[in-house]
PDB file of C-alpha atoms in Angstrom:
ATOM      1  CA  UNK A   1     106.174 101.905-127.771  1.00 85.00           C
ATOM      2  CA  UNK A   2     104.861  98.518-128.873  1.00 92.00           C
ATOM      3  CA  UNK A   3     103.581  98.738-132.426  1.00 94.00           C
ATOM      4  CA  UNK A   4     102.988  96.180-135.152  1.00 93.00           C
ATOM      5  CA  UNK A   5     105.949  97.646-137.045  1.00 92.00           C
ATOM      6  CA  UNK A   6     108.256  96.751-134.129  1.00 93.00           C
ATOM      7  CA  UNK A   7     106.975  93.176-133.797  1.00 95.00           C
ATOM      8  CA  UNK A   8     109.165  90.252-134.875  1.00 96.00           C
ATOM      9  CA  UNK A   9     106.120  88.252-135.942  1.00 96.00           C
ATOM     10  CA  UNK A  10     105.102  90.839-138.545  1.00 94.00           C
ATOM     11  CA  UNK A  11     106.386  90.993-142.104  1.00 93.00           C
ATOM     12  CA  UNK A  12     106.395  94.373-143.831  1.00 92.00           C
ATOM     13  CA  UNK A  13     104.271  94.792-146.938  1.00 92.00           C
ATOM     14  CA  UNK A  14     103.916  97.576-149.499  1.00 89.00           C
ATOM     15  CA  UNK A  15     103.603 101.061-148.108  1.00 88.00           C
ATOM     16  CA  UNK A  16     102.680 101.473-144.466  1.00 92.00           C
ATOM     17  CA  UNK A  17     101.413  97.923-143.811  1.00 95.00           C
ATOM     18  CA  UNK A  18     102.500  94.834-141.836  1.00 95.00           C
ATOM     19  CA  UNK A  19     101.117  91.307-142.153  1.00 95.00           C
ATOM     20  CA  UNK A  20     100.840  89.403-138.868  1.00 95.00           C
ATOM     21  CA  UNK A  21     102.338  85.928-139.274  1.00 95.00           C
ATOM     22  CA  UNK A  22     100.150  84.518-136.484  1.00 95.00           C
ATOM     23  CA  UNK A  23      96.756  85.996-137.314  1.00 94.00           C
ATOM     24  CA  UNK A  24      97.270  86.477-141.085  1.00 94.00           C
ATOM     25  CA  UNK A  25      95.796  89.982-141.062  1.00 94.00           C
ATOM     26  CA  UNK A  26      97.237  93.242-142.362  1.00 94.00           C
ATOM     27  CA  UNK A  27      97.660  96.237-140.053  1.00 94.00           C
ATOM     28  CA  UNK A  28      99.309  99.650-140.137  1.00 93.00           C
ATOM     29  CA  UNK A  29     102.959  99.906-139.074  1.00 92.00           C
ATOM     30  CA  UNK A  30     102.090 102.288-136.239  1.00 92.00           C
ATOM     31  CA  UNK A  31      99.081 100.372-134.897  1.00 92.00           C
ATOM     32  CA  UNK A  32      99.266  99.855-131.127  1.00 93.00           C
ATOM     33  CA  UNK A  33     100.011  96.248-130.155  1.00 90.00           C
ATOM     34  CA  UNK A  34     100.628  96.480-126.407  1.00 86.00           C
ATOM     35  CA  UNK A  35      97.629  94.224-125.729  1.00 90.00           C
ATOM     36  CA  UNK A  36      98.667  91.589-128.276  1.00 93.00           C
ATOM     37  CA  UNK A  37      99.658  88.320-126.603  1.00 93.00           C
ATOM     38  CA  UNK A  38     102.050  87.468-129.430  1.00 95.00           C
ATOM     39  CA  UNK A  39     103.944  90.769-129.580  1.00 95.00           C
ATOM     40  CA  UNK A  40     107.687  90.087-129.570  1.00 95.00           C
ATOM     41  CA  UNK A  41     110.748  92.319-129.872  1.00 95.00           C
ATOM     42  CA  UNK A  42     113.088  91.553-132.759  1.00 95.00           C
ATOM     43  CA  UNK A  43     115.593  88.782-131.977  1.00 96.00           C
ATOM     44  CA  UNK A  44     118.925  88.127-133.659  1.00 96.00           C
ATOM     45  CA  UNK A  45     120.797  84.857-133.970  1.00 94.00           C
ATOM     46  CA  UNK A  46     124.472  84.934-135.004  1.00 95.00           C
ATOM     47  CA  UNK A  47     124.073  88.565-136.041  1.00 95.00           C
ATOM     48  CA  UNK A  48     121.123  87.888-138.384  1.00 96.00           C
ATOM     49  CA  UNK A  49     117.532  88.892-137.810  1.00 96.00           C
ATOM     50  CA  UNK A  50     115.307  85.863-137.235  1.00 97.00           C
ATOM     51  CA  UNK A  51     112.366  85.430-139.611  1.00 96.00           C
ATOM     52  CA  UNK A  52     108.720  85.798-138.462  1.00 95.00           C
ATOM     53  CA  UNK A  53     108.235  82.010-138.248  1.00 96.00           C
ATOM     54  CA  UNK A  54     111.187  81.658-135.876  1.00 96.00           C
ATOM     55  CA  UNK A  55     109.906  84.550-133.752  1.00 97.00           C
ATOM     56  CA  UNK A  56     106.491  82.888-133.581  1.00 96.00           C
ATOM     57  CA  UNK A  57     107.961  79.552-132.466  1.00 96.00           C
ATOM     58  CA  UNK A  58     109.917  81.245-129.678  1.00 96.00           C
ATOM     59  CA  UNK A  59     106.866  83.180-128.502  1.00 95.00           C
ATOM     60  CA  UNK A  60     104.639  80.075-128.490  1.00 94.00           C
ATOM     61  CA  UNK A  61     107.253  78.189-126.440  1.00 93.00           C
ATOM     62  CA  UNK A  62     107.438  81.110-124.020  1.00 92.00           C
ATOM     63  CA  UNK A  63     103.653  81.185-123.613  1.00 91.00           C
ATOM     64  CA  UNK A  64     103.502  77.403-123.042  1.00 90.00           C
ATOM     65  CA  UNK A  65     106.261  77.530-120.423  1.00 87.00           C
ATOM     66  CA  UNK A  66     104.445  80.257-118.501  1.00 81.00           C
ATOM     67  CA  UNK A  67     101.215  78.243-118.660  1.00 72.00           C
ATOM     68  CA  UNK A  68     102.908  75.139-117.256  1.00 66.00           C
ATOM     69  CA  UNK A  69     104.248  77.044-114.226  1.00 66.00           C
ATOM     70  CA  UNK A  70     100.719  77.883-113.068  1.00 59.00           C
ATOM     71  CA  UNK A  71      99.111  74.449-113.423  1.00 55.00           C
ATOM     72  CA  UNK A  72     100.075  72.910-110.065  1.00 56.00           C
TER      73      UNK A  72
END
C-alpha cells in the first residue's frame, strides 16, 4: 500500500507525522499517497538509504524523461 510513511521523499517527524520534501507539508504516516505524482519507493545506493533530496531528484528526472517521450 502506498502511504506517505513508505515514500522516499518524506522525512519522519515527531510522533505519527511525515514532512513531504517536495510540497513542504506535514501528513500522517498512514495517509494514502497512491495518487501522488511524486510518490517513490525507498532507494538504496551502496547499501545506504538515499536521503529525501536524492529521491526527489531521481523522481523529477523520471517524470521529465516520461514527458519527453510523448512530445513528438
